[in-house]
XYZ file of C-alpha atoms in Angstrom:
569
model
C 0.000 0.000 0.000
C 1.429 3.518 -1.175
C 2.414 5.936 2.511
C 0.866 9.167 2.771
C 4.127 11.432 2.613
C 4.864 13.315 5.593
C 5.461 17.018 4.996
C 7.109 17.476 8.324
C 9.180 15.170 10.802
C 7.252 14.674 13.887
C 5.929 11.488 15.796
C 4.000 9.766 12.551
C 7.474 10.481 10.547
C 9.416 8.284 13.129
C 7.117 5.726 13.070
C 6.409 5.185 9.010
C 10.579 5.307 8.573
C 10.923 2.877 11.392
C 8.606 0.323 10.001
C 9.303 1.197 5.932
C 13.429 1.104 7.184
C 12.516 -2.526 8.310
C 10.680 -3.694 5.320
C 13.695 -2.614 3.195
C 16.020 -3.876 5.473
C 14.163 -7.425 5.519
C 14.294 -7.100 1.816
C 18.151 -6.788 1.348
C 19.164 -8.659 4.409
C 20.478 -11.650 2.467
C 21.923 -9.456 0.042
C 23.989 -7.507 2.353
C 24.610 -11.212 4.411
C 26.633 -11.740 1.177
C 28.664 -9.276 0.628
C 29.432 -8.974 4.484
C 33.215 -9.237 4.243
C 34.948 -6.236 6.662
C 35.299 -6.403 9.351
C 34.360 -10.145 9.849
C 32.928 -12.393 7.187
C 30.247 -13.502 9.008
C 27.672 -13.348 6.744
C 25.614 -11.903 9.460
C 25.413 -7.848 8.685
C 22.378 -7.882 6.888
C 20.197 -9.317 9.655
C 21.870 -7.345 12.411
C 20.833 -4.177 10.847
C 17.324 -5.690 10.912
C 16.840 -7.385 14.320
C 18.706 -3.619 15.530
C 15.539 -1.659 13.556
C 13.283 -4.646 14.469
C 13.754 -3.280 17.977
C 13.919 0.524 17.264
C 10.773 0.290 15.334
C 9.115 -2.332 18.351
C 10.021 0.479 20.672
C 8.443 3.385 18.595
C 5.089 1.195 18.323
C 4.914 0.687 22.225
C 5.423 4.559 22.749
C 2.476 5.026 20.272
C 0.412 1.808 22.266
C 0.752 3.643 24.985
C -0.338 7.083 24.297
C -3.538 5.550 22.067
C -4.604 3.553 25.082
C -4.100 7.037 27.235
C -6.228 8.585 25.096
C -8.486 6.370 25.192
C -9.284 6.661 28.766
C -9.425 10.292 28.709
C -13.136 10.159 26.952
C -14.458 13.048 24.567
C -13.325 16.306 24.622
C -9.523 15.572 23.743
C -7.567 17.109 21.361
C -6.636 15.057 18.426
C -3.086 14.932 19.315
C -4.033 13.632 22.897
C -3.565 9.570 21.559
C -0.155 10.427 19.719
C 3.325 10.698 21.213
C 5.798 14.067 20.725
C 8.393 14.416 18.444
C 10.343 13.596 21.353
C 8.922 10.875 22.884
C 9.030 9.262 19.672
C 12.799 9.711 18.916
C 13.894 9.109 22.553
C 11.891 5.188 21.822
C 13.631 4.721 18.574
C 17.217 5.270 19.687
C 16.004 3.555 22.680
C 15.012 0.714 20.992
C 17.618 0.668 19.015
C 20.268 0.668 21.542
C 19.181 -2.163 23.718
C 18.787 -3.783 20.728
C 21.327 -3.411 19.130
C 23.088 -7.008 17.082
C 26.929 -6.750 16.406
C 29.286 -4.560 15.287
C 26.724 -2.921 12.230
C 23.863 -2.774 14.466
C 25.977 -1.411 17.382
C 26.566 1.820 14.756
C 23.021 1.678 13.501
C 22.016 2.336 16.525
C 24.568 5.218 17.572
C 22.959 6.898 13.702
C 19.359 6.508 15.426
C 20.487 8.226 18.590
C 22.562 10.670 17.286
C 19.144 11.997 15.288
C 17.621 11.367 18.461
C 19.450 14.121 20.186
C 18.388 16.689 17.617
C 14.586 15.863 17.098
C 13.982 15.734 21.311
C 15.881 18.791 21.594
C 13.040 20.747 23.103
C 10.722 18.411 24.127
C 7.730 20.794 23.476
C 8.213 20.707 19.932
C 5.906 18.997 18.149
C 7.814 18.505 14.567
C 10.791 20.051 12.554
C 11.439 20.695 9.054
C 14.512 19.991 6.296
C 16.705 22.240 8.715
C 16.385 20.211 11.462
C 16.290 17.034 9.883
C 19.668 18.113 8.311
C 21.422 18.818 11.491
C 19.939 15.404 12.536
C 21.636 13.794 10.250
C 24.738 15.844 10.914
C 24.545 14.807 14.577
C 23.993 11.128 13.996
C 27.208 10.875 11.440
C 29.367 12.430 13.668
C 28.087 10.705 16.625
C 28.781 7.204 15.019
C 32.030 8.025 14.066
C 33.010 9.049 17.643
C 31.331 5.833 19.228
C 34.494 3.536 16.939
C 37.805 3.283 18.490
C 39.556 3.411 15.250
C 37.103 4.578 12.375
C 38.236 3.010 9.146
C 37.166 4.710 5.932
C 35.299 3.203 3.194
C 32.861 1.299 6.227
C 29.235 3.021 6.911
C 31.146 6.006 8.976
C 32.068 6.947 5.985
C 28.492 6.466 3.724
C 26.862 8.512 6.769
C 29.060 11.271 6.642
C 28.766 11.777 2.551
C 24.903 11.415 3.857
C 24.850 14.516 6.122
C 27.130 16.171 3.698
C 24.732 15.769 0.958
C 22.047 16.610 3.170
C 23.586 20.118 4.377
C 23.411 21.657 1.137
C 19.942 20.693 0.489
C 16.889 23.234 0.818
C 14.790 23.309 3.424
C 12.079 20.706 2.675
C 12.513 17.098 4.255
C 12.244 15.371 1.128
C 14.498 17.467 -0.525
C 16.915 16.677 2.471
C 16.057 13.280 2.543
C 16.525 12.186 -0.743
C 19.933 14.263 -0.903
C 21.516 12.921 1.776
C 20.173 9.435 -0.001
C 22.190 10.147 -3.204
C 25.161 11.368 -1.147
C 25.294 8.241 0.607
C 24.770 5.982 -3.033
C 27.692 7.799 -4.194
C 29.962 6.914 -1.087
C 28.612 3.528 -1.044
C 29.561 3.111 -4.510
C 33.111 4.523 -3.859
C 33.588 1.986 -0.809
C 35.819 -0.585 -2.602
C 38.063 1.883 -3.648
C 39.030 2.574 0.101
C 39.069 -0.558 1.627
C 41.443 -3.195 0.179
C 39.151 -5.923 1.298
C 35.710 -4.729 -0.558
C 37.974 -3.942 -3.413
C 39.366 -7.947 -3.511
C 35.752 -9.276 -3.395
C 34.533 -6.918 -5.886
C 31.490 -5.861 -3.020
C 30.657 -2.584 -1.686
C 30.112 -2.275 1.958
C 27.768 -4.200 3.649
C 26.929 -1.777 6.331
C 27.019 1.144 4.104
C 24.122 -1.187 2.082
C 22.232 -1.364 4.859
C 22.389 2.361 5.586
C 21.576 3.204 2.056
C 17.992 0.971 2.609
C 17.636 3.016 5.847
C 17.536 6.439 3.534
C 15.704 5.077 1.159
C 13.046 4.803 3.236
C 13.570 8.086 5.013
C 12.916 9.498 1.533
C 9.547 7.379 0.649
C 8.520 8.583 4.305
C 8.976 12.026 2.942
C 7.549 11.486 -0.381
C 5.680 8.624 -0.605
C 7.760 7.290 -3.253
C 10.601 4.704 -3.684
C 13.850 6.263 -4.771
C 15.653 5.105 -7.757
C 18.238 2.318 -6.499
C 21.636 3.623 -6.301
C 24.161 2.528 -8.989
C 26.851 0.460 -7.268
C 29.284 -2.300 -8.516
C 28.094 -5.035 -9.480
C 28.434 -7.744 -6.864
C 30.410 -10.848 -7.686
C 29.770 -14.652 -6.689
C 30.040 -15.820 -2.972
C 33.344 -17.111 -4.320
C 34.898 -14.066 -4.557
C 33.619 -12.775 -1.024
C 35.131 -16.304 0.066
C 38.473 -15.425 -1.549
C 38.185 -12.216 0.596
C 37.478 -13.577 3.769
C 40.438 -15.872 3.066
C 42.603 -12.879 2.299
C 41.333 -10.567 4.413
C 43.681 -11.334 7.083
C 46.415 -10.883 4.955
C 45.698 -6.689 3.999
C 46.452 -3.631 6.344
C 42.833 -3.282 7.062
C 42.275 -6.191 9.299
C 44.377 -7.559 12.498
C 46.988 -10.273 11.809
C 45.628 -13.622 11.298
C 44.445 -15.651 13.645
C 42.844 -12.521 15.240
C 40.521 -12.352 18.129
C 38.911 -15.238 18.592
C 34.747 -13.802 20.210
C 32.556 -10.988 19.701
C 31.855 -9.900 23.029
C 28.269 -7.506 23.175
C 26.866 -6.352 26.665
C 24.338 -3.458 27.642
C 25.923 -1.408 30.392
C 24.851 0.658 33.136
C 27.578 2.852 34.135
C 29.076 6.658 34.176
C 30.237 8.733 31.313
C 33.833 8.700 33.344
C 33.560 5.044 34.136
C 32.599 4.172 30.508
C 35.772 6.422 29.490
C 38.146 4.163 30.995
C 35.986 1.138 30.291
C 37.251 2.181 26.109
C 40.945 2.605 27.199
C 40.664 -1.381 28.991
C 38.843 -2.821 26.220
C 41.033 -1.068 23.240
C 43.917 -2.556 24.663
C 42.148 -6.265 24.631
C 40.732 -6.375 21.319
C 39.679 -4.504 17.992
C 36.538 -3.756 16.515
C 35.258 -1.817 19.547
C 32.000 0.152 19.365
C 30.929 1.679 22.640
C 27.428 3.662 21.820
C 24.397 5.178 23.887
C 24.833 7.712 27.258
C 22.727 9.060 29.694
C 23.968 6.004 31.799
C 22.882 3.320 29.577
C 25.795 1.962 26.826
C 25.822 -0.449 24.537
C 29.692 -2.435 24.242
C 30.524 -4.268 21.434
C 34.353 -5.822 20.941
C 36.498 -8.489 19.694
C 39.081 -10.147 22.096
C 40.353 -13.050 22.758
C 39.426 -13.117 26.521
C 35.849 -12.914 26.901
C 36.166 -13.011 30.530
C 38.532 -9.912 30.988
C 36.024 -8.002 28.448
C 33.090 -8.988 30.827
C 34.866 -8.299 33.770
C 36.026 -4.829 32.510
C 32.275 -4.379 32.099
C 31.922 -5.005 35.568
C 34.321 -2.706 36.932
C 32.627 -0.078 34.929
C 28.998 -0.673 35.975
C 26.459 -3.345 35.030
C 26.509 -5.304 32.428
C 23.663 -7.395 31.523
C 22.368 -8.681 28.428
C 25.889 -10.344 27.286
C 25.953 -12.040 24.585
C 29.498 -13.837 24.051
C 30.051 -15.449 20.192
C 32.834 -17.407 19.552
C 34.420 -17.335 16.041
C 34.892 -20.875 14.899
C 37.724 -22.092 12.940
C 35.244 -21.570 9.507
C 35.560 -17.295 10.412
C 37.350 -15.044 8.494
C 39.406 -14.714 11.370
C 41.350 -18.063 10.248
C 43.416 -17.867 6.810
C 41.686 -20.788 4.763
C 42.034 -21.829 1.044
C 40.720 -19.303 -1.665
C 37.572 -20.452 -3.253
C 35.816 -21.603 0.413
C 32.033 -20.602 1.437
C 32.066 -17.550 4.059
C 30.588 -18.734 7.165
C 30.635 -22.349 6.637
C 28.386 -24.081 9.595
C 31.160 -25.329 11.993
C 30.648 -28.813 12.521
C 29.661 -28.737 15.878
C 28.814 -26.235 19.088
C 27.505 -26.143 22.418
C 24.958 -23.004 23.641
C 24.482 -22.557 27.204
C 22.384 -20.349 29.255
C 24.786 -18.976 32.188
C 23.595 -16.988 35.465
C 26.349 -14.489 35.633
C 28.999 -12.902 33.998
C 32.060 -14.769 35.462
C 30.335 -17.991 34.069
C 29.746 -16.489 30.543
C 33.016 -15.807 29.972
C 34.658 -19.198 31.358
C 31.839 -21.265 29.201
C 32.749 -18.556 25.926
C 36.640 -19.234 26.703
C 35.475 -22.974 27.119
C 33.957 -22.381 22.937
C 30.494 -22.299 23.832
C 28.045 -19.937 22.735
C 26.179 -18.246 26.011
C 22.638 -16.738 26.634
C 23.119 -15.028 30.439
C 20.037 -15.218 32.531
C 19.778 -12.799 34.762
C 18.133 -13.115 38.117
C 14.308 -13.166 38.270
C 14.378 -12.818 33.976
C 14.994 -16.172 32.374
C 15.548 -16.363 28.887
C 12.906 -16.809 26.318
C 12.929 -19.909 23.636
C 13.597 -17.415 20.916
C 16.558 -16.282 22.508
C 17.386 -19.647 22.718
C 17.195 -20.512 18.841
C 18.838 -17.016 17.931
C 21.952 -18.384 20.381
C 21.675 -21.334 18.041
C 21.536 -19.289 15.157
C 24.949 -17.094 16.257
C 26.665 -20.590 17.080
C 25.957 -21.593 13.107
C 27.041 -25.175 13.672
C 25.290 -27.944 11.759
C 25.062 -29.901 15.355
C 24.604 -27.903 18.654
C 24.633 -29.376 22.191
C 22.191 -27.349 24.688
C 22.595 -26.840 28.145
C 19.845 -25.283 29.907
C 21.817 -25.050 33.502
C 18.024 -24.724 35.104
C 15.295 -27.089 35.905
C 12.766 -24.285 34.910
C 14.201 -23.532 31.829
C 13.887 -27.475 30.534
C 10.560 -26.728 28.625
C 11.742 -23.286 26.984
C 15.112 -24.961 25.748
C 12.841 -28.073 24.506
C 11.181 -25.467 22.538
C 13.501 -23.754 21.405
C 15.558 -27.581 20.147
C 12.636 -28.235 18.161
C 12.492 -24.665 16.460
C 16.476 -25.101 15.605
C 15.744 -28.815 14.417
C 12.985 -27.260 12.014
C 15.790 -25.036 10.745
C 17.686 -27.706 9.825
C 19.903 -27.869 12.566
C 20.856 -31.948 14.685
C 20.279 -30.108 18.453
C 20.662 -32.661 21.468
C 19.523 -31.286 24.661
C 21.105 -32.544 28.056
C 18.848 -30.973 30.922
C 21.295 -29.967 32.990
C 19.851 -28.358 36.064
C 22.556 -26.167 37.618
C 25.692 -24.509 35.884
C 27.999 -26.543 37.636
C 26.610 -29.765 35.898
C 26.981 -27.522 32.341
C 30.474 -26.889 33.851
C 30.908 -30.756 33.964
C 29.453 -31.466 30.552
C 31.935 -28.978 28.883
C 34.837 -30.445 30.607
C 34.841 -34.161 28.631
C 33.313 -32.736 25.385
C 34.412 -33.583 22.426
C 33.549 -32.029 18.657
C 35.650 -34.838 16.600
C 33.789 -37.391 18.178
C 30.286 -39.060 16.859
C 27.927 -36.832 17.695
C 25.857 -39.225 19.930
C 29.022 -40.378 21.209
C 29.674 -36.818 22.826
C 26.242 -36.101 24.065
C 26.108 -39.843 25.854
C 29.620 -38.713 27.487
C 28.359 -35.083 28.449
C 25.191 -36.452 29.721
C 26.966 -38.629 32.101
C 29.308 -36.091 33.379
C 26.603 -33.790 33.957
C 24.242 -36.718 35.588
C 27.674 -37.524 37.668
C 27.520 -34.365 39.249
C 24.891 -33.364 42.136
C 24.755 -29.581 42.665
C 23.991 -27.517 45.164
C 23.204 -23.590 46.070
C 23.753 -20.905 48.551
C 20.951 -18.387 48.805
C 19.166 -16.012 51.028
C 15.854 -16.629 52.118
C 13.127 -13.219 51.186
C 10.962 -14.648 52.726
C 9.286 -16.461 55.638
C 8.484 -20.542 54.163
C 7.822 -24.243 55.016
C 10.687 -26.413 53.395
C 12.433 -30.059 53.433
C 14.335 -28.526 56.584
C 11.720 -26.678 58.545
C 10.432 -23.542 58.343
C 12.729 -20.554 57.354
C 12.386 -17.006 57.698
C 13.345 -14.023 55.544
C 16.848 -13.811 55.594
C 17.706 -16.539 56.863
C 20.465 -18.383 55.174
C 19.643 -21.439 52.606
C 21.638 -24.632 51.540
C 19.925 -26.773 48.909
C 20.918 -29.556 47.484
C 19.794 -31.083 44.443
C 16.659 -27.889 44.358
C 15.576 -28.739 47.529
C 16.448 -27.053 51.050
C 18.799 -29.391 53.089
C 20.224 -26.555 55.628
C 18.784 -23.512 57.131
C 21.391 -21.663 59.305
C 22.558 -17.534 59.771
C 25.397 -17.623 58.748
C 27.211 -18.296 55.084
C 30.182 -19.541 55.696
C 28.897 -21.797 57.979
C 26.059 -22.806 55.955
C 28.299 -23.694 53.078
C 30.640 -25.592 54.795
C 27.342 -27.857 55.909
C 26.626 -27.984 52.419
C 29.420 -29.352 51.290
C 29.692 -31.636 54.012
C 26.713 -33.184 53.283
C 27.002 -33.588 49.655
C 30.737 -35.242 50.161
C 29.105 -37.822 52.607
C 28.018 -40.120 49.659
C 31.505 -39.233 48.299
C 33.534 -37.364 45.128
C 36.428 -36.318 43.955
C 36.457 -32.790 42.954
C 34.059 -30.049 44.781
C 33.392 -26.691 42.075
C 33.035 -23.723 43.680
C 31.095 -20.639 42.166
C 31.593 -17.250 43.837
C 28.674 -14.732 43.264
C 29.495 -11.103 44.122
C 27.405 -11.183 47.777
C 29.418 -14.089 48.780
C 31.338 -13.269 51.843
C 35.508 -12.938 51.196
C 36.340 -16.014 53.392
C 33.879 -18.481 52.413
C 36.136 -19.906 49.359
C 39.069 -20.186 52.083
C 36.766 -21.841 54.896
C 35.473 -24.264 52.092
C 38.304 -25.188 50.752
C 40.400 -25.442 53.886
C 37.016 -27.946 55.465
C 37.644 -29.953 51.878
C 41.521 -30.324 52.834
C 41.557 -31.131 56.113
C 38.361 -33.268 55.978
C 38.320 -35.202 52.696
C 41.287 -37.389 51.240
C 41.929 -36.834 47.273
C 39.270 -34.359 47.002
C 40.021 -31.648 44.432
C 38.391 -27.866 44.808
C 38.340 -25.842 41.839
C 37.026 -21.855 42.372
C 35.400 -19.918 39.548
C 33.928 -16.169 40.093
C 30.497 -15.981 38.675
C 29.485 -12.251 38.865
C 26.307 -11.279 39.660
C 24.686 -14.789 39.138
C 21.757 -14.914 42.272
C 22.935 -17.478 44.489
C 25.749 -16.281 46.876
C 27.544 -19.675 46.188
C 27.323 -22.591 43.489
C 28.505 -25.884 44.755
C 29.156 -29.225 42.494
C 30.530 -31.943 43.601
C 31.537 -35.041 41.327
């Protein structure tokens, strides 16, 4: 159905470009998959830039939910505006939306081009709409924005297709369709120019896949405008996937790319923190990794980087704030991150991978450095089965092994196995019940062996293992034990409450004894942040003095609910 053009940019404007942006971006998503080869050929640029507007354009339809169901309640008598959102409001969801999100390194700067317009449109919050001139400095605002949100900007990437975009736009008249579709043509022109400034594009005879995506993002800022579709932009033409396969082999090999065998997982996280703390937070992580885009403000950030220790990019998060929503990919050995022979399929499905859902940070980035794909659960907000199959998705394995690490979670991840299996993908799932059995499972597998071969062998290591938690009681309850009351300190064993006592340490120690009475041979220890300082040493030193041969391993798990993970096997 043809769009009414919008003479003006106010709330309606936001929302017809959100949900036209993601109809063209669903449109060209395999497209630009294909010609993804800078700064990872991962095949996976085109649907970041659409899951990132999927959520900027979600975001803009709740604000307008919202205000429609507002103005519904009011009665008669309103003015017509009463059941529509500001300018503002409207901008401030989008960039919102956007940010939280945002999917990888494209998306990450997607969204930074959303918030940077953001900033400009809910300048004064009164105002209910703005013309060309304030759509160009928008567009001004969101270029330079992105730019300053990369560590190292590279040119001939979408930094520099936005920036020929505002440039184009700021000599444009007045009129937002005028604006629009100039800054539209600026960016086709840079777009085109890409291979010619990036050695990489240039091999695979491909323009830039982000600056693609960007270009279907003006496009339909111009039909919002005008109500009609632009004339496509004349770019080169794009070769076969073998030629963006010779580039991903190569890529390694120009100045535009790290040394081969380069960081080895894309580490994302949303981040509550400080402008200072973030500051520092993009000194620590620069010095870890490449490809860093650090986007957002007003105390919530969005981190994206490549490193090779997942667990010191987490745990730089923490020092900076909180992190939450990390999402930890590791690059298998089919990534343009390895040097392989000319001629080979980008983003060949590794053979095989193991997702996990983890409750805290420390754990995601021991189970990433482990090669397993995680999903982090935070406390209270367990993971959905589509979050479950997208994990699946990022792992891009032709078999996956899933490890819930949660009793509750066995009929979401059941859910989600039988969505991946539909996809085509072999998923075994080994309800594991506590991260400590996942912990287990990981430590004897084994990709080059048969498939049911590995997941009989993890199954058994994880059944092997009986697991335990320290928590604190909110509030008063009957249990196995007795009856506690709020605050009291918890021991359970296997998910049910075998010790109620006041004091951690103590409690722990009880735990443990009591799981080592029907023997082991190695007790795991996992340290949440509330823990008390001396409970590892009390633990361990009980273990030592107590138990014969028994091993005690100590891993730091963040801010993962229970005070203390226990697993003995």
């Amino acid at each position: 159905m043809p769009q009414v053009p919008q003479t003006f940019f106010d709330a309606l404007a936001v929302r017809t470009w959100c949900g036209l942006a993601l109809a063209a971006l669903g449109r060209a998503r395999e497209e630009i998959d294909s010609i993804n080869v800078y700064p990872v050929a991962d095949g996976d640029t085109g649907t970041n830039l659409y899951l990132t507007m999927e959520s900027a354009a979600a975001a803009v339809e709740a604000v307008f939910a919202g205000h429609a169901t507002a103005g519904l309640s009011t009665g008669v008598g309103q003015p017509a505006s009463a059941g529509q959102p500001t300018l503002a409001e409207a901008a401030r969801a989008m960039a919102h939306g956007a940010l939280i999100g945002a999917r990888g390194n494209s998306g990450t700067i997607l969204a930074q081009l959303l918030r940077g317009m953001a900033q400009v449109l809910a300048d004064d919050g009164e105002t209910p709409r703005t013309d060309g001139r304030g759509l160009r400095l928008a567009l001004r605002r969101a270029a330079d924005s992105a730019r300053d949100a990369v560590a190292h900007p590279v040119e001939g990437t979408v930094l520099t297709v936005a920036s020929a975009a505002a440039d184009a736009a700021g000599d444009a008249e007045d009129d937002c369709g005028t604006v629009a579709r100039a800054a539209y043509e600026g960016a086709g022109r840079a777009l085109a120019a890409t291979p010619a400034q990036l050695a990489a594009l240039a091999r695979a005879g491909v323009v830039d896949a982000g600056g693609r995506g960007l270009v279907a993002v003006l496009a339909a800022l111009v039909e919002t405008f005008t109500g009609e579709t632009p004339r496509a932009v004349a770019v080169p033409a794009v070769h076969a996937r073998v030629a963006v396969a010779e580039a991903a082999a190569e890529v390694c090999d120009g100045d535009d790319r790290p040394e081969a065998g380069g960081p080895a997982f894309e580490v994302i996280y949303l981040l509550e923190a400080e402008d200072t703390a973030v500051a520092r937070l993009r000194g620590r992580l620069d010095e870890l990794g490449d490809s860093l885009v650090v986007v957002g403000g007003d105390g919530l950030w969005n981190v994206h980087v490549h490193v090779d220790d997942a667990g010191a990019a987490v745990e730089a998060g923490v020092e900076a704030g909180r992190p939450y929503r990390i999402r930890i990919t590791h690059f298998g050995a089919e990534d343009a991150h390895m040097t392989g022979e000319a001629g080979r399929q980008p983003r060949e499905r590794a053979g095989r991978a193991v997702v996990a859902v983890v409750p805290g940070e420390g754990l995601a980035g021991l189970y990433a450095e482990a090669g397993a794909t995680t999903v982090l659960a935070r406390p209270g907000e367990p993971p959905a089965s589509g979050e479950l199959v997208e994990a699946v998705r990022r792992a891009h394995a032709r078999e996956v092994v899933l490890l819930p690490n949660d009793a509750d979670l066995r009929h979401t991840a059941a859910a989600a196995a039988e969505q991946a299996r539909a996809e085509g993908v072999r998923v075994a799932l080994i309800p594991t019940r506590s991260a400590v059995q996942g912990i287990a499972a990981l430590a004897v597998h084994e990709p080059e062996r048969r498939f049911d071969e590995d997941v009989v062998s993890m199954t058994s290591a994880a059944g092997a293992t009986r697991y335990a938690e320290v928590v604190i009681a909110e509030r008063q309850s009957w249990t196995m034990a007795g009856i506690c009351q709020a605050g009291d300190v918890l021991g359970l064993v296997d998910g049910d409450v075998a010790v109620i006592g006041t004091d951690v340490t103590v409690t722990a120690a009880a735990v443990v004894d009591r799981m080592l009475a029907a023997g082991g041979e190695m007790v795991t220890l996992v340290l949440g942040d509330g823990a008390p300082a001396d409970v590892v040493e009390h633990v361990e030193s009980r273990v030592r003095e107590g138990y014969l041969a028994v091993d005690t391993v100590v891993y730091r798990g963040g801010r993962q609910g229970a005070l203390l993970l226990i697993g003995v096997e």
